[in-house]
Amino acid sequence: TLPPRLFYEAVEQSSMAISITDDRARILYANPAFTRVTGYPAGEVIGRNESILSDQHTPALVYETLWGRLRQLQPWSGRLVNRRRDGSRYLAELNIAPVLDAGGRLTHYLGMHRDITEMH
Ligand code: FAD
């Protein structure tokens, strides 16, 4: 079996922006790519909701669809316009997945995204 340290290093070194949140989308962990993409050092986002990345113009229906999937313990993939720490906007391709405990109960969420502004 793989040592836990390897999982940590793999996530730390991933080029995808990766964050882990509690069951209310409050950030517990963010990797270095998250900082590169969003401009937020991990220390500034820990404890805050992922909604700090929200562009204020995204229709609520988009978030309702996202949360509708997560409530059913299903992952959601899609694109969102996000806002960096400096206020600039970027197009994000995201995958957000529930993390379940051994009993199948939701405990956390895993968020992965990348900036696809250039590719669009
Ligand atoms: P909110 O008030 O947060 O939510 C809008 C609607 O979403 C609400 O009316 C409600 O229907 C639903 N909703 C919100 N929170 C919950 C909840 N805990 N349970 C059930 N339904 C809920 N958003 C981004 O804009 N960019 C991101 O990169 C991003 N990454 C995320 C990564 C992860 C791992 C998770 C879990 C969430 C992420 N979100 C992201 C979603 C984010 O948490 C907010 O819900 C979203 O940004 C909308 O924020 P808001 O304050 O405008 O509205």
Coordinates of N, CA and C and ligand atoms in Angstrom, one line a residue:
T1 N 0.8 -1.2 0.0 CA 0.0 0.0 0.0 C 0.9 1.3 0.0
L2 N 0.4 2.3 -0.6 CA 1.1 3.6 -0.7 C 1.1 4.3 0.7
P3 N 2.2 4.9 1.0 CA 2.3 5.7 2.2 C 1.5 7.0 2.1
P4 N 0.8 7.4 3.2 CA 0.0 8.7 3.1 C 0.8 9.9 2.7
R5 N 2.1 9.9 3.0 CA 2.9 11.0 2.6 C 2.9 11.2 1.1
L6 N 2.9 10.1 0.4 CA 2.9 10.1 -1.1 C 1.6 10.8 -1.6
F7 N 0.5 10.5 -1.0 CA -0.8 11.1 -1.4 C -0.6 12.6 -1.2
Y8 N -0.1 13.0 -0.1 CA 0.1 14.4 0.2 C 1.0 15.1 -0.8
E9 N 2.1 14.5 -1.1 CA 3.1 15.1 -2.0 C 2.5 15.2 -3.4
A10 N 1.8 14.1 -3.8 CA 1.1 14.1 -5.2 C 0.2 15.3 -5.3
V11 N -0.6 15.5 -4.3 CA -1.6 16.6 -4.3 C -0.9 18.0 -4.2
E12 N 0.1 18.1 -3.4 CA 0.9 19.3 -3.3 C 1.5 19.7 -4.6
Q13 N 2.0 18.7 -5.3 CA 2.8 19.0 -6.6 C 1.9 19.0 -7.8
S14 N 0.6 18.7 -7.7 CA -0.3 18.7 -8.8 C -0.4 20.0 -9.5
S15 N -0.5 20.0 -10.8 CA -0.6 21.3 -11.5 C -2.1 21.8 -11.5
M16 N -3.0 20.9 -11.1 CA -4.4 21.3 -10.9 C -4.5 22.1 -9.6
A17 N -5.3 23.1 -9.5 CA -5.6 23.8 -8.3 C -6.5 22.9 -7.5
I18 N -6.0 22.4 -6.3 CA -6.8 21.5 -5.5 C -7.1 22.1 -4.1
S19 N -8.3 21.9 -3.7 CA -8.7 22.3 -2.3 C -9.6 21.3 -1.7
I20 N -9.5 21.2 -0.4 CA -10.4 20.3 0.4 C -11.1 21.2 1.3
T21 N -12.5 20.9 1.4 CA -13.3 21.8 2.3 C -14.0 20.9 3.3
D22 N -14.6 21.5 4.3 CA -15.5 20.8 5.2 C -16.9 20.6 4.5
D23 N -17.9 20.2 5.2 CA -19.2 19.9 4.5 C -20.0 21.1 4.2
R24 N -19.4 22.3 4.5 CA -20.1 23.6 4.2 C -19.2 24.4 3.2
A25 N -18.3 23.8 2.5 CA -17.5 24.4 1.5 C -16.5 25.4 2.1
R26 N -16.2 25.3 3.4 CA -15.1 26.1 4.0 C -13.8 25.4 3.8
I27 N -12.8 26.1 3.3 CA -11.6 25.6 2.9 C -10.7 25.2 4.1
L28 N -10.2 23.9 4.0 CA -9.3 23.4 5.0 C -7.9 23.2 4.5
Y29 N -7.8 23.1 3.2 CA -6.5 22.9 2.6 C -6.5 23.4 1.1
A30 N -5.4 24.0 0.7 CA -5.3 24.5 -0.7 C -3.9 24.2 -1.1
N31 N -3.7 23.7 -2.3 CA -2.3 23.3 -2.7 C -1.6 24.5 -3.4
P32 N -0.3 24.4 -3.7 CA 0.4 25.5 -4.3 C -0.2 25.9 -5.6
A33 N -0.7 25.0 -6.4 CA -1.3 25.4 -7.7 C -2.6 26.3 -7.5
F34 N -3.3 26.0 -6.4 CA -4.4 26.8 -6.0 C -4.0 28.3 -5.8
T35 N -2.9 28.4 -5.2 CA -2.3 29.8 -4.9 C -1.9 30.4 -6.3
R36 N -1.2 29.6 -7.1 CA -0.8 30.1 -8.4 C -2.0 30.6 -9.3
V37 N -3.1 29.8 -9.3 CA -4.2 30.1 -10.1 C -5.0 31.3 -9.5
T38 N -5.3 31.3 -8.2 CA -6.2 32.2 -7.6 C -5.5 33.5 -7.1
G39 N -4.2 33.4 -6.8 CA -3.5 34.5 -6.2 C -3.6 34.5 -4.6
Y40 N -4.4 33.6 -4.1 CA -4.6 33.5 -2.6 C -3.6 32.5 -2.0
P41 N -2.7 33.0 -1.1 CA -1.9 32.1 -0.3 C -2.8 31.2 0.5
A42 N -2.4 30.0 0.7 CA -3.2 29.0 1.5 C -3.7 29.7 2.8
G43 N -2.7 30.3 3.5 CA -3.0 30.9 4.8 C -4.2 31.9 4.8
E44 N -4.4 32.5 3.6 CA -5.5 33.5 3.5 C -6.9 32.9 3.2
V45 N -6.9 31.6 2.7 CA -8.2 31.1 2.4 C -8.7 30.0 3.4
I46 N -7.8 29.5 4.2 CA -8.2 28.5 5.2 C -9.3 29.1 6.1
G47 N -10.4 28.4 6.2 CA -11.5 28.8 7.0 C -12.5 29.6 6.2
R48 N -12.2 30.0 5.0 CA -13.1 30.8 4.2 C -13.9 29.9 3.3
N49 N -15.1 30.4 2.8 CA -15.9 29.6 1.9 C -15.3 29.7 0.5
E50 N -15.5 28.7 -0.3 CA -15.0 28.7 -1.7 C -15.6 29.9 -2.5
S51 N -16.7 30.4 -1.9 CA -17.4 31.5 -2.6 C -16.6 32.8 -2.7
I52 N -15.4 32.8 -2.0 CA -14.5 33.9 -2.2 C -14.0 34.0 -3.7
L53 N -14.1 32.8 -4.4 CA -13.7 32.8 -5.8 C -14.8 33.2 -6.7
S54 N -16.0 33.3 -6.2 CA -17.2 33.6 -7.0 C -17.2 34.9 -7.7
D55 N -17.5 34.9 -9.0 CA -17.7 36.1 -9.7 C -19.1 36.5 -9.4
Q56 N -19.3 37.7 -9.0 CA -20.7 38.1 -8.5 C -21.8 38.0 -9.6
H57 N -21.4 37.8 -10.9 CA -22.4 37.8 -11.9 C -22.9 36.4 -12.4
T58 N -22.3 35.4 -11.8 CA -22.8 34.0 -12.1 C -24.2 33.8 -11.7
P59 N -25.1 33.3 -12.6 CA -26.5 33.1 -12.3 C -26.6 32.1 -11.1
A60 N -27.5 32.4 -10.2 CA -27.7 31.5 -9.0 C -28.0 30.1 -9.4
L61 N -28.7 29.9 -10.6 CA -29.1 28.6 -11.1 C -27.8 27.7 -11.2
V62 N -26.7 28.3 -11.6 CA -25.5 27.5 -11.8 C -25.1 26.9 -10.5
Y63 N -25.1 27.7 -9.5 CA -24.7 27.2 -8.2 C -25.7 26.2 -7.6
E64 N -27.0 26.4 -7.9 CA -28.0 25.5 -7.5 C -27.8 24.1 -8.1
T65 N -27.5 24.1 -9.4 CA -27.2 22.9 -10.1 C -26.0 22.1 -9.5
L66 N -25.0 22.9 -9.2 CA -23.8 22.4 -8.6 C -24.1 21.7 -7.2
W67 N -24.8 22.5 -6.4 CA -25.2 22.0 -5.0 C -26.2 20.8 -5.1
G68 N -27.0 20.9 -6.1 CA -28.0 19.8 -6.3 C -27.3 18.5 -6.5
R69 N -26.2 18.5 -7.3 CA -25.4 17.3 -7.6 C -24.8 16.8 -6.3
L70 N -24.1 17.8 -5.6 CA -23.4 17.4 -4.4 C -24.3 16.9 -3.3
R71 N -25.5 17.5 -3.2 CA -26.5 17.0 -2.2 C -26.8 15.5 -2.5
Q72 N -26.8 15.1 -3.8 CA -27.1 13.7 -4.1 C -25.8 12.9 -4.0
L73 N -24.8 13.5 -3.4 CA -23.5 12.8 -3.3 C -22.8 12.4 -4.6
Q74 N -23.1 13.3 -5.6 CA -22.6 13.1 -7.0 C -21.6 14.2 -7.3
P75 N -20.6 13.9 -8.1 CA -19.6 15.0 -8.4 C -20.3 16.0 -9.5
W76 N -19.8 17.2 -9.5 CA -20.2 18.1 -10.5 C -19.0 18.6 -11.3
S77 N -19.1 18.7 -12.6 CA -18.1 19.2 -13.5 C -18.7 20.3 -14.3
G78 N -17.9 21.4 -14.4 CA -18.4 22.5 -15.3 C -17.5 23.6 -15.3
R79 N -17.9 24.7 -15.9 CA -17.1 25.9 -16.0 C -17.7 27.1 -15.2
L80 N -16.9 27.8 -14.6 CA -17.4 29.0 -13.8 C -16.4 30.1 -14.1
V81 N -16.9 31.3 -14.1 CA -16.1 32.5 -14.1 C -15.7 32.8 -12.7
N82 N -14.4 32.7 -12.4 CA -13.9 32.9 -11.1 C -13.1 34.3 -11.0
R83 N -13.0 34.7 -9.8 CA -12.3 36.0 -9.5 C -11.0 35.7 -8.7
R84 N -9.9 36.2 -9.2 CA -8.7 36.1 -8.4 C -8.6 37.1 -7.2
R85 N -7.6 36.9 -6.4 CA -7.4 37.8 -5.3 C -7.3 39.2 -5.7
D86 N -6.7 39.5 -6.9 CA -6.5 40.9 -7.4 C -7.7 41.4 -8.1
G87 N -8.8 40.6 -8.1 CA -10.1 41.1 -8.7 C -10.2 40.7 -10.2
S88 N -9.1 40.2 -10.8 CA -9.2 39.8 -12.2 C -10.0 38.5 -12.4
R89 N -10.6 38.4 -13.5 CA -11.5 37.2 -13.7 C -10.8 36.1 -14.6
Y90 N -11.1 34.9 -14.4 CA -10.6 33.8 -15.3 C -11.7 32.8 -15.4
L91 N -11.6 32.0 -16.6 CA -12.5 30.9 -16.8 C -11.9 29.7 -16.2
A92 N -12.7 29.1 -15.3 CA -12.2 27.9 -14.6 C -13.0 26.7 -15.0
E93 N -12.3 25.6 -15.3 CA -12.9 24.3 -15.5 C -12.7 23.5 -14.2
L94 N -13.9 23.2 -13.6 CA -13.9 22.6 -12.3 C -14.4 21.2 -12.2
N95 N -14.0 20.5 -11.2 CA -14.6 19.2 -10.8 C -14.7 19.3 -9.3
I96 N -15.9 19.1 -8.8 CA -16.1 19.2 -7.4 C -16.8 17.9 -7.0
A97 N -16.1 17.2 -6.0 CA -16.6 15.9 -5.6 C -16.8 15.7 -4.1
P98 N -17.9 15.0 -3.7 CA -18.1 14.7 -2.3 C -17.1 13.7 -1.8
V99 N -16.6 13.8 -0.6 CA -15.8 12.8 0.0 C -16.6 12.2 1.2
L100 N -16.7 10.9 1.1 CA -17.6 10.2 2.0 C -16.7 9.4 3.0
D101 N -17.3 9.2 4.3 CA -16.6 8.3 5.2 C -16.9 6.9 5.0
A102 N -16.4 6.0 5.8 CA -16.6 4.5 5.6 C -18.1 4.2 5.6
G103 N -18.9 5.0 6.3 CA -20.3 4.7 6.4 C -21.1 5.4 5.3
G104 N -20.4 6.0 4.4 CA -21.1 6.6 3.2 C -21.7 8.0 3.5
R105 N -21.3 8.5 4.6 CA -21.8 9.9 5.0 C -20.8 10.9 4.4
L106 N -21.4 12.0 4.0 CA -20.5 13.1 3.4 C -19.8 13.8 4.6
T107 N -18.5 13.9 4.4 CA -17.7 14.6 5.4 C -17.0 15.9 4.8
H108 N -16.5 15.8 3.6 CA -15.8 16.8 3.0 C -16.1 17.0 1.5
Y109 N -15.5 18.0 0.9 CA -15.5 18.1 -0.6 C -14.1 18.3 -1.1
L110 N -13.9 17.7 -2.3 CA -12.6 17.9 -3.0 C -12.9 18.7 -4.2
G111 N -12.2 19.8 -4.3 CA -12.3 20.7 -5.5 C -11.1 20.7 -6.3
M112 N -11.2 20.6 -7.6 CA -10.1 20.6 -8.5 C -10.4 21.5 -9.7
H113 N -9.6 22.5 -10.0 CA -9.8 23.3 -11.2 C -8.6 23.8 -11.8
R114 N -8.8 24.3 -13.1 CA -7.6 24.9 -13.8 C -8.2 26.1 -14.6
D115 N -7.3 26.9 -14.9 CA -7.6 28.2 -15.6 C -7.6 27.8 -17.1
I116 N -8.7 27.9 -17.8 CA -8.8 27.6 -19.2 C -9.0 28.9 -20.0
T117 N -8.8 30.1 -19.4 CA -9.1 31.3 -20.1 C -8.4 31.4 -21.5
E118 N -7.1 31.0 -21.5 CA -6.3 31.0 -22.8 C -6.9 30.1 -23.8
M119 N -7.4 28.9 -23.4 CA -7.9 27.9 -24.3 C -9.3 28.2 -24.9
H120 N -9.9 29.2 -24.3 CA -11.3 29.5 -24.7 C -11.3 30.4 -25.9
Ligands
FAD1 P1 -24.3 30.8 -1.9 O1 -25.2 31.5 -0.9 O2 -23.1 30.0 -1.3 O3 -25.0 29.7 -2.7 C1 -25.9 29.9 -3.8 C2 -26.9 28.7 -3.8 O4 -26.1 27.5 -3.7 C3 -27.8 28.7 -2.6 O5 -28.9 29.4 -2.9 C4 -28.0 27.2 -2.4 O6 -29.0 26.8 -3.2 C5 -26.7 26.6 -2.8 N1 -25.8 26.2 -1.7 C6 -24.8 27.0 -1.2 N2 -24.2 26.3 -0.2 C7 -24.8 25.2 0.0 C8 -24.6 24.1 0.8 N3 -23.6 24.0 1.7 N4 -25.4 23.0 0.7 C9 -26.4 23.0 -0.2 N5 -26.6 24.0 -1.0 C10 -25.9 25.1 -1.0 N6 -17.7 28.5 -6.3 C11 -17.1 29.3 -7.2 O7 -17.7 30.4 -7.6 N7 -15.9 29.1 -7.7 C12 -15.2 28.0 -7.3 O8 -14.0 27.8 -7.7 C13 -15.8 27.1 -6.4 N8 -15.1 26.0 -5.9 C14 -15.8 25.2 -5.0 C15 -15.1 24.1 -4.6 C16 -15.6 23.2 -3.6 C17 -14.8 22.0 -3.2 C18 -16.9 23.5 -3.2 C19 -17.6 22.5 -2.2 C20 -17.7 24.6 -3.6 C21 -17.1 25.5 -4.5 N9 -17.7 26.6 -5.0 C22 -17.1 27.4 -5.9 C23 -19.1 26.9 -4.6 C24 -19.1 27.9 -3.4 O9 -19.0 27.2 -2.2 C25 -20.4 28.8 -3.4 O10 -21.6 28.0 -3.2 C26 -20.6 29.6 -4.7 O11 -19.4 30.3 -5.0 C27 -21.8 30.6 -4.6 O12 -21.5 31.4 -3.5 P2 -22.5 32.6 -3.2 O13 -22.1 33.2 -1.9 O14 -22.8 33.5 -4.3 O15 -23.9 31.8 -3.0

